[in-house]
Coordinates of C-alpha atoms and ligand atoms in Angstrom, one line a residue:
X1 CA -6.9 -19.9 19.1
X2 CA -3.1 -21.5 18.2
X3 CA -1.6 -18.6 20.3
X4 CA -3.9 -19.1 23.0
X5 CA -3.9 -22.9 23.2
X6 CA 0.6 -22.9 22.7
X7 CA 0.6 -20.7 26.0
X8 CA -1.7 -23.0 27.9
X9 CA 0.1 -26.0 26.5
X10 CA 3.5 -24.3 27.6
X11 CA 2.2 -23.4 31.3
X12 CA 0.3 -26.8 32.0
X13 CA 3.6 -28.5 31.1
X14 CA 5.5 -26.5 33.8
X15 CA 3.0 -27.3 36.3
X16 CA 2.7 -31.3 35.2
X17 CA 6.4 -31.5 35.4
X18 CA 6.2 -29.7 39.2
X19 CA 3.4 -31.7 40.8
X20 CA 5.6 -34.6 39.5
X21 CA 8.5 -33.6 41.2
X22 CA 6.5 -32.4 44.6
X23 CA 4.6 -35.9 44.6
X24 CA 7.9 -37.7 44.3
X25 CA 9.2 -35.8 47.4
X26 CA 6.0 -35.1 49.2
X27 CA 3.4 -37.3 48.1
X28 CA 3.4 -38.8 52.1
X29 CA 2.9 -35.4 53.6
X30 CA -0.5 -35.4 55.5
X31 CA -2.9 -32.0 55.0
X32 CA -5.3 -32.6 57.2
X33 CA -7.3 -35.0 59.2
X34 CA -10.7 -35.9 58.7
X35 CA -13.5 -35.8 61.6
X36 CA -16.4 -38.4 61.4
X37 CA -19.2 -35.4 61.8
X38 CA -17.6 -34.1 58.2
X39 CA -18.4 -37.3 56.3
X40 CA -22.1 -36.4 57.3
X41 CA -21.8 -33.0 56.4
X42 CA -21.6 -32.6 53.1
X43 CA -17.9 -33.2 53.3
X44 CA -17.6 -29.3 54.5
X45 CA -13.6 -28.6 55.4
X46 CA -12.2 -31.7 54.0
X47 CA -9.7 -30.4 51.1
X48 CA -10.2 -33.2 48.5
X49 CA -9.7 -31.1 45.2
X50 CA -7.0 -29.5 43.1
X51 CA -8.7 -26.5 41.2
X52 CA -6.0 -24.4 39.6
X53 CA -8.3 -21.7 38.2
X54 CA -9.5 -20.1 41.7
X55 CA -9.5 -20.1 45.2
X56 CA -12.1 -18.9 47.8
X57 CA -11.4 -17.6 51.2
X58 CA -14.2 -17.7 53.9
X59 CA -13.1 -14.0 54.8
X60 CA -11.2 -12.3 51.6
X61 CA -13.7 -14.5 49.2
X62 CA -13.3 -15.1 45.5
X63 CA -9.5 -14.7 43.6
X64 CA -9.0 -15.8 40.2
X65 CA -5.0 -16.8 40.2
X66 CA -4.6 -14.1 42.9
X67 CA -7.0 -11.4 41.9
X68 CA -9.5 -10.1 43.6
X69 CA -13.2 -8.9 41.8
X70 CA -12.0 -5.4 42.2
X71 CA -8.6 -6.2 40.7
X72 CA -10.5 -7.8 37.4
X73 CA -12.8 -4.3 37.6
X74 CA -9.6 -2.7 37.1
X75 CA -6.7 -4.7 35.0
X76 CA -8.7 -6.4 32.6
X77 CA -9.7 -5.3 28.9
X78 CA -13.1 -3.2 28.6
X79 CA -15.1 -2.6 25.6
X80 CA -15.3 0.3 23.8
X81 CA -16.3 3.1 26.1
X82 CA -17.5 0.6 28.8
X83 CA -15.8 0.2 32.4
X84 CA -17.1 -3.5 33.3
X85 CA -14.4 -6.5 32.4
X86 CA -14.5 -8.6 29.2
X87 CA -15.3 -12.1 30.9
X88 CA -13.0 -13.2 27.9
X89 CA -9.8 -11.3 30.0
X90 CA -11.4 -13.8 32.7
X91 CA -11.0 -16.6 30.7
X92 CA -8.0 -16.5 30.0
X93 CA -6.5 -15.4 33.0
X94 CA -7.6 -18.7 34.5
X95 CA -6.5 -21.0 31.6
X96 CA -3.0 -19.3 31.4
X97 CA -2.6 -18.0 34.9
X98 CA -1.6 -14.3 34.2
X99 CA -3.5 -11.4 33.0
X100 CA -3.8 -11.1 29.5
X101 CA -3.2 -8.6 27.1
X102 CA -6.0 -6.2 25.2
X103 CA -5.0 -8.0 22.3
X104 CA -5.4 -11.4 23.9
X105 CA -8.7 -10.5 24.6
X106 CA -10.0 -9.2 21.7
X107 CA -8.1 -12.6 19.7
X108 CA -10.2 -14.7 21.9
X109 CA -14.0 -12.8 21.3
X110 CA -13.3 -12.8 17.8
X111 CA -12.5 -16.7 18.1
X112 CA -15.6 -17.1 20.1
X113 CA -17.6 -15.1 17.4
X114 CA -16.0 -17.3 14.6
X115 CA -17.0 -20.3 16.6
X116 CA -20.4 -19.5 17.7
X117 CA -22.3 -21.8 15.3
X118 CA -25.4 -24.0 16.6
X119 CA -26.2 -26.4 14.4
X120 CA -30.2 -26.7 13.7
X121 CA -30.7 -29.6 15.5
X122 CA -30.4 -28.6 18.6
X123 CA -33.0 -25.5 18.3
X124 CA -35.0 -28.5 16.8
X125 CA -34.5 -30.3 20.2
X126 CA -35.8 -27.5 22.1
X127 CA -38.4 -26.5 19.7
X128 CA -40.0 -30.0 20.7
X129 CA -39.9 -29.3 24.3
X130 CA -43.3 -27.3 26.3
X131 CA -43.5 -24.1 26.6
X132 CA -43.7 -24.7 30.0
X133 CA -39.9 -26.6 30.8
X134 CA -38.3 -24.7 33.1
X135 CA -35.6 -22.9 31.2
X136 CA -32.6 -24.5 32.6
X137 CA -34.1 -28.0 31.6
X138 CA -34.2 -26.4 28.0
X139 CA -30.7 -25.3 28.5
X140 CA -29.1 -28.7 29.6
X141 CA -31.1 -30.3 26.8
X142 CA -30.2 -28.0 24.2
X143 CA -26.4 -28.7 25.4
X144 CA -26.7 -32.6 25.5
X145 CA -28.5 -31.7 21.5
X146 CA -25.2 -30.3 20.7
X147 CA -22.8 -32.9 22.1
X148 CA -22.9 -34.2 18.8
X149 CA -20.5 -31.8 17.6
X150 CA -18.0 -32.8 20.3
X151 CA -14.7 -33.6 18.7
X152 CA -12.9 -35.4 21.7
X153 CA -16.1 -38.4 22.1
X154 CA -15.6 -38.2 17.6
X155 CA -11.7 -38.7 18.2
X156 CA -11.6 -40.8 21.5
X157 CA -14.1 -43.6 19.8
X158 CA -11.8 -43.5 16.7
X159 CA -8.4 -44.2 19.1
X160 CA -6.7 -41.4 20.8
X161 CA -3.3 -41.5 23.0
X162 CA -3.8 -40.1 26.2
X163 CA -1.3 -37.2 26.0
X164 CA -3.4 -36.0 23.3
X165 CA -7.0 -35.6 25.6
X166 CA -6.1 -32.1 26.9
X167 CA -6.2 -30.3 23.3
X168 CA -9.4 -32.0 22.0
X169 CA -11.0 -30.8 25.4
X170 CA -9.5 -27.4 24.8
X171 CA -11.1 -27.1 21.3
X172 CA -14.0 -28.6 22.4
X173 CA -14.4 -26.5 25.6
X174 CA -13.9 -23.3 23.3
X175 CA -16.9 -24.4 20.9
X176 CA -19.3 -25.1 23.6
X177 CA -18.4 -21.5 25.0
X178 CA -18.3 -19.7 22.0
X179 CA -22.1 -21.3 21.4
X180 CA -23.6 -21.3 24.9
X181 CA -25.2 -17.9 24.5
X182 CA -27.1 -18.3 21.2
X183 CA -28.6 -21.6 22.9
X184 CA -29.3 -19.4 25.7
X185 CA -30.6 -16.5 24.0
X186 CA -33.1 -18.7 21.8
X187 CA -34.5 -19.9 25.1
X188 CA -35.1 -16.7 26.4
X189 CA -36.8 -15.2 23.0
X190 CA -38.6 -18.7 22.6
X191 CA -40.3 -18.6 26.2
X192 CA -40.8 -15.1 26.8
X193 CA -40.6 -13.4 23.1
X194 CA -43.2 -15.4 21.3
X195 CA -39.9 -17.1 19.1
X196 CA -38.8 -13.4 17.6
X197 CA -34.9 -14.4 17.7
X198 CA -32.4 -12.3 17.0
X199 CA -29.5 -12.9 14.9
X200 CA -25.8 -12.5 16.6
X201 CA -24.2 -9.4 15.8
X202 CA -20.4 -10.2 14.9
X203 CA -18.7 -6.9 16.3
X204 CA -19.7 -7.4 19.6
X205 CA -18.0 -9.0 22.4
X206 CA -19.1 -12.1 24.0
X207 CA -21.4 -10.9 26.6
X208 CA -22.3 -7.8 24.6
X209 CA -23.4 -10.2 22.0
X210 CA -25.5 -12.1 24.6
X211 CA -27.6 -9.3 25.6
X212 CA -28.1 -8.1 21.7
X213 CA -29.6 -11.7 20.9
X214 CA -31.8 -11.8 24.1
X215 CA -33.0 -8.6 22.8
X216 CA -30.8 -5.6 25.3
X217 CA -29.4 -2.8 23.5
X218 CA -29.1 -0.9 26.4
X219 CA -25.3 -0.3 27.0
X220 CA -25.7 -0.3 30.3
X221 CA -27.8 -3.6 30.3
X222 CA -24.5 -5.2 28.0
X223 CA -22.1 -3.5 31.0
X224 CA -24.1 -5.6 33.4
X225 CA -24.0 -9.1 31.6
X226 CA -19.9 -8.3 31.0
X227 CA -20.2 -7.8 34.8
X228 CA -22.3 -10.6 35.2
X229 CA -20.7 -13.0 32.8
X230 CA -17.1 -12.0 34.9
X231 CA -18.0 -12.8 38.4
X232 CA -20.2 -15.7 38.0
X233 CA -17.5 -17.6 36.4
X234 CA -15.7 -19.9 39.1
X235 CA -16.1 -20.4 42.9
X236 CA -13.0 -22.5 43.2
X237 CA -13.4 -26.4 42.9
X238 CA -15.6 -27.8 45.5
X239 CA -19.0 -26.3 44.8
X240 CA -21.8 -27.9 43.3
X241 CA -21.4 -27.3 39.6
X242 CA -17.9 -27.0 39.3
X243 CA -17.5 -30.0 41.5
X244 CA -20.0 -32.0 39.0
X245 CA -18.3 -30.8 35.8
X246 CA -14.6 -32.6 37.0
X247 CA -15.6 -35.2 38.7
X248 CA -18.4 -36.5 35.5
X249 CA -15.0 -35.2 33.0
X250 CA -12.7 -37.4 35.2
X251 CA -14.4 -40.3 33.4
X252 CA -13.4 -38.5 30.2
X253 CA -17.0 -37.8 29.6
X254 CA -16.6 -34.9 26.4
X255 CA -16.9 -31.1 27.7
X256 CA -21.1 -30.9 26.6
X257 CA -21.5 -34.2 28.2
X258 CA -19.3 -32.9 31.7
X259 CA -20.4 -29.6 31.2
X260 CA -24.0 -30.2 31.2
X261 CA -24.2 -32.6 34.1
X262 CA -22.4 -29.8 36.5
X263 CA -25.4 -27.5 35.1
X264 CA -28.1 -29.8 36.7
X265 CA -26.6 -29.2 40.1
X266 CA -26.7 -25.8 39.2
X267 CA -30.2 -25.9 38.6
X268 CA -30.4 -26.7 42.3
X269 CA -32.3 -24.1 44.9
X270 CA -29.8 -24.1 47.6
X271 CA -26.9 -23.2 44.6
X272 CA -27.6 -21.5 41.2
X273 CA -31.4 -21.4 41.1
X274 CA -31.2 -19.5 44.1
X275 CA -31.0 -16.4 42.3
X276 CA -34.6 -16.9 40.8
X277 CA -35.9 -18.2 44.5
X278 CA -34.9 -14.9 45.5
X279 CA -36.1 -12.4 43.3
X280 CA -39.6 -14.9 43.6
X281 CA -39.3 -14.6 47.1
X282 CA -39.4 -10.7 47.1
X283 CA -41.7 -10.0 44.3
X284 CA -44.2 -12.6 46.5
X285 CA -43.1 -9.9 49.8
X286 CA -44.1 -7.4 48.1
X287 CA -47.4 -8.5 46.7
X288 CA -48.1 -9.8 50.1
X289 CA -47.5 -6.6 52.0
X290 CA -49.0 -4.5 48.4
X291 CA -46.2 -2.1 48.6
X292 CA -43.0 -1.4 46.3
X293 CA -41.3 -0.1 49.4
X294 CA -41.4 -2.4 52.2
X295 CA -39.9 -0.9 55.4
X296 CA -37.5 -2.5 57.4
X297 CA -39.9 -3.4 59.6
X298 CA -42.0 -5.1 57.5
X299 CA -39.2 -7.1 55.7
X300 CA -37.9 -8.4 59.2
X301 CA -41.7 -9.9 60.0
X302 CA -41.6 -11.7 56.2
X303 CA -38.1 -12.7 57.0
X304 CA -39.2 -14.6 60.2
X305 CA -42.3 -15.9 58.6
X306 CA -40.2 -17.4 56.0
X307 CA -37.7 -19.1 58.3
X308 CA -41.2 -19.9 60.9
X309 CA -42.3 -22.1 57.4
X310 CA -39.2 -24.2 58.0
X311 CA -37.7 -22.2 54.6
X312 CA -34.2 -21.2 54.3
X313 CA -34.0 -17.0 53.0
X314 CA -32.7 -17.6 49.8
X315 CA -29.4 -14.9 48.8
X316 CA -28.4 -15.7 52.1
X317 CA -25.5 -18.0 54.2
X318 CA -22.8 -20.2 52.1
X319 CA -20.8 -23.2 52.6
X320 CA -17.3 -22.0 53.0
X321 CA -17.8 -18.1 53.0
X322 CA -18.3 -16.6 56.6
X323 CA -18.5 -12.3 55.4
X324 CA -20.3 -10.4 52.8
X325 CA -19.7 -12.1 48.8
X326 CA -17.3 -10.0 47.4
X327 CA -19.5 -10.6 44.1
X328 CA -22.3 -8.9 46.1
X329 CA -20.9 -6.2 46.8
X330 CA -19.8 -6.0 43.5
X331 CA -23.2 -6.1 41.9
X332 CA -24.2 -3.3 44.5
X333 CA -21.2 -0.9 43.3
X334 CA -23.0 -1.2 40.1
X335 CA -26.4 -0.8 41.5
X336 CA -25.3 2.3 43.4
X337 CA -23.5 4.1 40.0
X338 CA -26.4 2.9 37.5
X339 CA -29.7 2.6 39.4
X340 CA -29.7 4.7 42.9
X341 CA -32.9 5.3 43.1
X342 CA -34.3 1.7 42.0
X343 CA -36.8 1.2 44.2
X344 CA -36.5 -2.6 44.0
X345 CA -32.7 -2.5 44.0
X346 CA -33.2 -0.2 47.4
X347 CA -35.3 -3.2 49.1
X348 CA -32.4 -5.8 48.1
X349 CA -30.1 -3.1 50.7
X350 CA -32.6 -3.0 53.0
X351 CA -32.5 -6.4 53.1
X352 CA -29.2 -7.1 53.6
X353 CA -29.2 -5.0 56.5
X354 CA -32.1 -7.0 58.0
X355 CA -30.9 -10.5 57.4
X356 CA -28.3 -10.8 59.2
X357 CA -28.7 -10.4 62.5
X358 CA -31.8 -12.0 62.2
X359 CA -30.2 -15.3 61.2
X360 CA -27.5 -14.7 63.2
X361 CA -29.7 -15.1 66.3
X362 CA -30.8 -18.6 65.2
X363 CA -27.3 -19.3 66.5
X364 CA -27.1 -22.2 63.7
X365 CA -26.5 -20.6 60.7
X366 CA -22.6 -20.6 59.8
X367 CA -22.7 -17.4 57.9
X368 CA -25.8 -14.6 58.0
X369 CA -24.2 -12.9 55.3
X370 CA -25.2 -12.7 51.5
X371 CA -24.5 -14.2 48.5
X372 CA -24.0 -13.5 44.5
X373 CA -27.5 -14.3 44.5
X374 CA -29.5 -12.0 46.8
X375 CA -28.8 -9.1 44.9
X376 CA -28.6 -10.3 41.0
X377 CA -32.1 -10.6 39.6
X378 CA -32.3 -7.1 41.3
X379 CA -30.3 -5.5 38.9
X380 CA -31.9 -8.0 36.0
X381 CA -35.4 -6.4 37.0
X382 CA -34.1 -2.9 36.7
X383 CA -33.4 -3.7 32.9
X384 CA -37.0 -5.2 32.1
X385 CA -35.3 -8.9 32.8
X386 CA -38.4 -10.2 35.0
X387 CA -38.8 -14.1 33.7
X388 CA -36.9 -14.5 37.1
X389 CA -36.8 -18.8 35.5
X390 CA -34.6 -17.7 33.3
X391 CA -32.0 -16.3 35.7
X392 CA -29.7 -19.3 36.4
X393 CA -29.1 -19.7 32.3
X394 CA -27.3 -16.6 32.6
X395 CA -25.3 -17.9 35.6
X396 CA -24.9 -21.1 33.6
X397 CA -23.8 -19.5 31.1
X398 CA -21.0 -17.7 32.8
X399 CA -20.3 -21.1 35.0
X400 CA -18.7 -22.2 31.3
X401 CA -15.5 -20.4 31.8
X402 CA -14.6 -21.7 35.2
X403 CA -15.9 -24.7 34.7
X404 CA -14.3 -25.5 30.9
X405 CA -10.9 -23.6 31.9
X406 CA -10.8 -26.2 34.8
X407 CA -11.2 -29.1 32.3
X408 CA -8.6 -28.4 30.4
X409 CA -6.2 -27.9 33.7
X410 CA -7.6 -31.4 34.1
X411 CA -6.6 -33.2 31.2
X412 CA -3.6 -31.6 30.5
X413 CA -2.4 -32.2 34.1
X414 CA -3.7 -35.7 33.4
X415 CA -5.9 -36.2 36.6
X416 CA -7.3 -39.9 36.9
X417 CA -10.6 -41.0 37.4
X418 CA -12.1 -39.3 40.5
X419 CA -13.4 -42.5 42.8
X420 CA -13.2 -40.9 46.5
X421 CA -14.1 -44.6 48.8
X422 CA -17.5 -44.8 51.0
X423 CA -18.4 -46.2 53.9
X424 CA -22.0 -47.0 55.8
X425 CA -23.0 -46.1 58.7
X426 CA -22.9 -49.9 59.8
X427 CA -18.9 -49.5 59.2
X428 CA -19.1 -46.4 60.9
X429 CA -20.3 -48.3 64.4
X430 CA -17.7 -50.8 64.2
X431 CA -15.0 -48.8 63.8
X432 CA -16.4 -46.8 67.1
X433 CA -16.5 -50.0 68.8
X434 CA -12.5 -50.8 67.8
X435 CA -13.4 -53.5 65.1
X436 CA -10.4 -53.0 62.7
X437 CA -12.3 -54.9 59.5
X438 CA -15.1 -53.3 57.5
X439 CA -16.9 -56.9 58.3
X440 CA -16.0 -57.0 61.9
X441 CA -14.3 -60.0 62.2
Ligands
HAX501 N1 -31.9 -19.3 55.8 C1 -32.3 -20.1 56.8 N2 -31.5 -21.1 57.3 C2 -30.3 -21.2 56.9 C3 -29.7 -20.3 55.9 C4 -30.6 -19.4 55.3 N3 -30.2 -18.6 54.3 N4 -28.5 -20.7 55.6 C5 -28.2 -21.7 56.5 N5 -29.3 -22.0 57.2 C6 -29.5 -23.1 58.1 C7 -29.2 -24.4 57.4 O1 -30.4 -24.8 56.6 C8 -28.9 -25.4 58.5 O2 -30.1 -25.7 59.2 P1 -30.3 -27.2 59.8 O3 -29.2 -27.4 60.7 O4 -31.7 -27.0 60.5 O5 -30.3 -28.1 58.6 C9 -28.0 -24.5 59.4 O6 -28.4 -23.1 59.1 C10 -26.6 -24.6 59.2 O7 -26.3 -24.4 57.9 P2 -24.8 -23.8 57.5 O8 -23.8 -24.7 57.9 O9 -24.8 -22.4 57.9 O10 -24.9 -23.8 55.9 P3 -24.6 -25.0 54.8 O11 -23.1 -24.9 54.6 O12 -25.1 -26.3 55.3 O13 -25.4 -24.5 53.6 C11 -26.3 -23.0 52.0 C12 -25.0 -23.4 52.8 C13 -25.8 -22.0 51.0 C14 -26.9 -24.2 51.3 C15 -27.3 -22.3 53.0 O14 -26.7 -21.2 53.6 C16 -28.6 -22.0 52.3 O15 -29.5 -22.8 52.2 N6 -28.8 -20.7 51.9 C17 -30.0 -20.3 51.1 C18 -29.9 -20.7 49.7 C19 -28.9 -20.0 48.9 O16 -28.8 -18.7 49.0 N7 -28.1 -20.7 48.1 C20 -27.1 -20.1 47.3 C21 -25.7 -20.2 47.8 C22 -24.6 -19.6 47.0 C23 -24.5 -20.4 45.7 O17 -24.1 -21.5 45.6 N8 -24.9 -19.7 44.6 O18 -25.0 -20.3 43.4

C-alpha cells in the first residue's frame, strides 16, 4: 500500500496547504444564509460539510471527483472478461482524486486480499448472537468485535503527535475494508446457509471475492456486486451514514469504532434499510394481489393504499435529489442487458412509471422520483438473493469506501472536532420577539 498511501500523503498536502491559504484570505466570506424553517428540517440546504470524495447534484446526481456513474462504467479497470468497474478503481479515485491506473487497481485488490484476515473472535461474537438478529445488528457487532485490531486507538493510547493521525487511519481504514466482506459473508452463510462458510478465494477481486464466500459463482452475479459495490460507495457528505462516520471520527474515535456508528444510521428505513423495505414491500404486493405480474393498474391501487396507511413508498423521493438516481438507472442498464425478461425486475419498471405521478399529486413530496433502492433487491432476487434482511450489509459494505476514503481526507486535512451550536425553541421565540440574549434579558 506504500505507493498508494505516498500519493494520498502527497495530494492531501497540496490541498492542506490551499485551504490554509484560502481561509487566510477568505475565511470571512459568507456562503449562504440560514432560514429558521431549515433548523426544523433536518437541516435540508444548509451547506455545513466539506466532503472531498463526491458531490451530489439534485439534477446531474452522483460524481466521484467529477465523474459521473457512466464515466466509472467506462474508464475504470474491469476484471477479467467482465465489463462492470472494480469498486477498488473507485476507491482510489476518491482517496487520490484522479483515475487510477490498471495496475493501481490490481496493487490495491491484492493488498485488500493480503489484508483480509478476521481474527476468530469476532465470528465468536456473532456466533453468540440469535439466529434471529437482524443481519445489520450482526454486522455492526461483528465490526465493534474487530475494533480490537485497530492500530490508531493501540497507537493513540500509547502517545501519538497529531500530524501523525491521518496514516494510522489510512492503515486502519484499509484493514477494516479489506475484512468487511468475510464478516459479511459469514453472516449471510450463518443466517441463511445453515453455517456452511466458504473460504476466500485469493485470485479474485474484492467484490468477486464477496460473492464467491456468500456462495455466487455466477459471473454475472460477481458483475453485479462489482456494480453494486461501485455505486453504493459515497453520496457526498451530508447523508445519514456518511454524515455519522465524520462527525463520530471527528472525535478521533478509530475507523471500526466511526465506521460502525455511520452503519447504524444506515440500518435506518428511510436511508439504507430501505432497500429491504422495498423488495418486502413488493413481494407482500404481490402475495396480496396472488399474481407475479401485477398490472399497472393494480400497482397504482397498492401504491395508494400504502400511502392511505400513512406509509411512505419505499425506493422512492430523496433529500437533495429532485430527478431519477443516476444509480437507478444504472442498475436498470444492467437489468435490461442481463435479465429482460425478469418478471420481477419488469414490475420494479412498471413501478417506476406508476410512482411518480402519483406522489407527485400529493403536491408535498420534493421529489416523486426513485432511488438506488427501488430497484436493487430486484436484481439481488433475480440471482437467488431473497433474505431481502440481508440487503443493507451489502450496501454497508460498499458504504466502507466512501465513508473510510473520507476519513482519511479528514485527518490528513486535520479537521477539528465537529460541535455545530443548538438552540431551543424557547430561544427561538425570543429572538422573534427582538430579545438579543439567549436568556432574554
Ligand atoms: N412516499 C410517501 N411520502 C413521501 C415519500 C415517499 N416515498 N417521500 C417523501 N414523502 C413525504 C414525506 O414523508 C413528507 O411528508 P410529511 O410532510 O407528511 O412529513 C413530505 O413528502 C415531504 O418530504 P420531502 O421533503 O420530499 O422528503 P425528505 O427530504 O423529508 O425525505 C426521504 C427524503 C428519502 C426520507 C423520503 O423521500 C422517504 O421517506 N422516501 C422513502 C424511503 C426511502 O426510499 N429512503 C431511501 C432514500 C435514499 C437513501 O438514503 N438510500 O440509502
Amino acid at each position: 500500500m506504500g505507493i498508494i498511501k505516498d500519493r494520498f500523503r502527497a495530494k492531501a498536502d497540496i490541498v492542506a496547504t490551499d485551504i490554509k491559504e484560502m481561509l487566510k484570505e477568505h475565511g470571512d466570506k459568507v456562503i449562504g444564509e440560514v432560514h429558521l424553517s431549515q433548523i426544523y428540517q433536518g437541516m435540508r440546504g444548509i451547506t455545513g460539510l466539506v466532503s472531498e470524495t463526491s458531490l451530489l447534484d439534485a439534477h446531474d446526481g452522483i460524481r466521484f471527483r467529477s465523474y459521473s456513474i457512466p464515466d466509472l462504467r467506462k474508464k475504470l479497470a474491469k476484471a477479467p472478461g467482465g465489463s462492470e468497474p472494480l469498486p477498488e478503481g473507485l476507491f482510489y479515485l476518491m482517496l487520490c482524486g484522479e483515475l487510477p491506473e490498471d495496475d493501481d487497481v490490481h496493487h490495491i485488490s491484492s493488498v485488500l486480499q493480503r489484508r483480509s484476515h478476521v481474527p476468530n473472535h469476532v465470528f465468536d461474537t456473532i456466533e453468540s448472537l440469535p439466529m434471529n438478529t437482524h443481519p445489520m445488528t450482526q454486522f455492526v457487532i461483528g465490526v465493534m468485535a474487530l475494533q480490537t485490531e485497530s492500530q490508531f486507538a493501540k497507537k493513540y493510547a500509547a502517545g501519538m503527535n497529531k500530524k501523525d493521525y491521518w496514516e494510522i487511519v489510512f492503515d486502519d481504514s484499509m484493514d477494516l475494508i479489506a475484512r468487511l466482506p468475510r464478516i459479511a459473508a459469514y453472516i449471510y452463510r450463518r443466517k441463511y446457509k445453515g453455517g456452511d462458510h466458504i473460504q476466500p478465494n485469493g485470485l479474485l477481486d474484492w467484490a468477486g471475492n464477496f460473492a464467491h464466500m456468500m456462495g455466487y459463482e455466477d459471473e454475472s452475479f460477481k458483475e453485479l456486486m462489482r456494480l453494486y459495490m461501485t455505486i453504493h460507495a459515497d453520496h457526498e457528505g451530508g447523508n445519514v451514514s456518511a454524515h455519522t462516520v465524520h462527525l463520530v471520527g471527528s472525535a478521533l474515535s478509530d475507523p471500526y469504532l466511526a465506521y460502525a456508528a455511520g452503519m447504524n444510521g444506515l440500518a435506518g428505513p428511510l436511508h439504507g434499510l430501505a432497500n429491504q423495505e422495498v423488495i418486502k414491500w413488493i413481494f407482500e404486493l404481490l402475495e396480496e394481489l396472488k399474481t407475479e405480474t401485477p398490472t399497472k393498474e393494480q400497482i397504482a391501487e397498492y401504491v395508494k393504499k400504502t400511502l392511505s396507511e400513512g406509509k411512505v413508498v419505499p425506493g422512492y423521493g430523496h433529500a437533495v435529489l429532485r430527478k431519477t438516481d443516476p444509480r437507478f438507472d444504472a442498475q436498470m442498464e444492467f437489468g435490461k442487458k442481463h435479465m429482460p425478461d425478469d418478471p420481477l425486475v419488469n414490475t420494479v419498471w412498471n413501478i417506476y412509471e406508476v410512482v411518480p405521478p402519483i406522489l407527485e399529486s400529493l403536491g408535498k413530496v420534493k421529489n416523486p422520483w426513485p432511488n438506488v433502492d427501488a430497484h436493487s433487491g430486484a436484481l439481488l432476487v433475480h440471482y437467488g438473493m431473497k433474505e431481502y434482511e440481508f440487503y443493507t450489509v451489502l450496501f454497508a459494505v460498499s458504504r466502507a469506501l466512501g465513508v473510510l476514503a473520507s476519513l482519511c481526507w479528514d485527518r490528513a486535512l486535520g479537521f477539528p472536532l465537529e460541535r455545530p451550536k443548538s438552540v431551543s425553541t424557547r430561544v427561538v421565540k425570543l429572538w422573534l420577539e427582538g430579545k438579543e440574549t439567549i436568556w432574554g434579558d
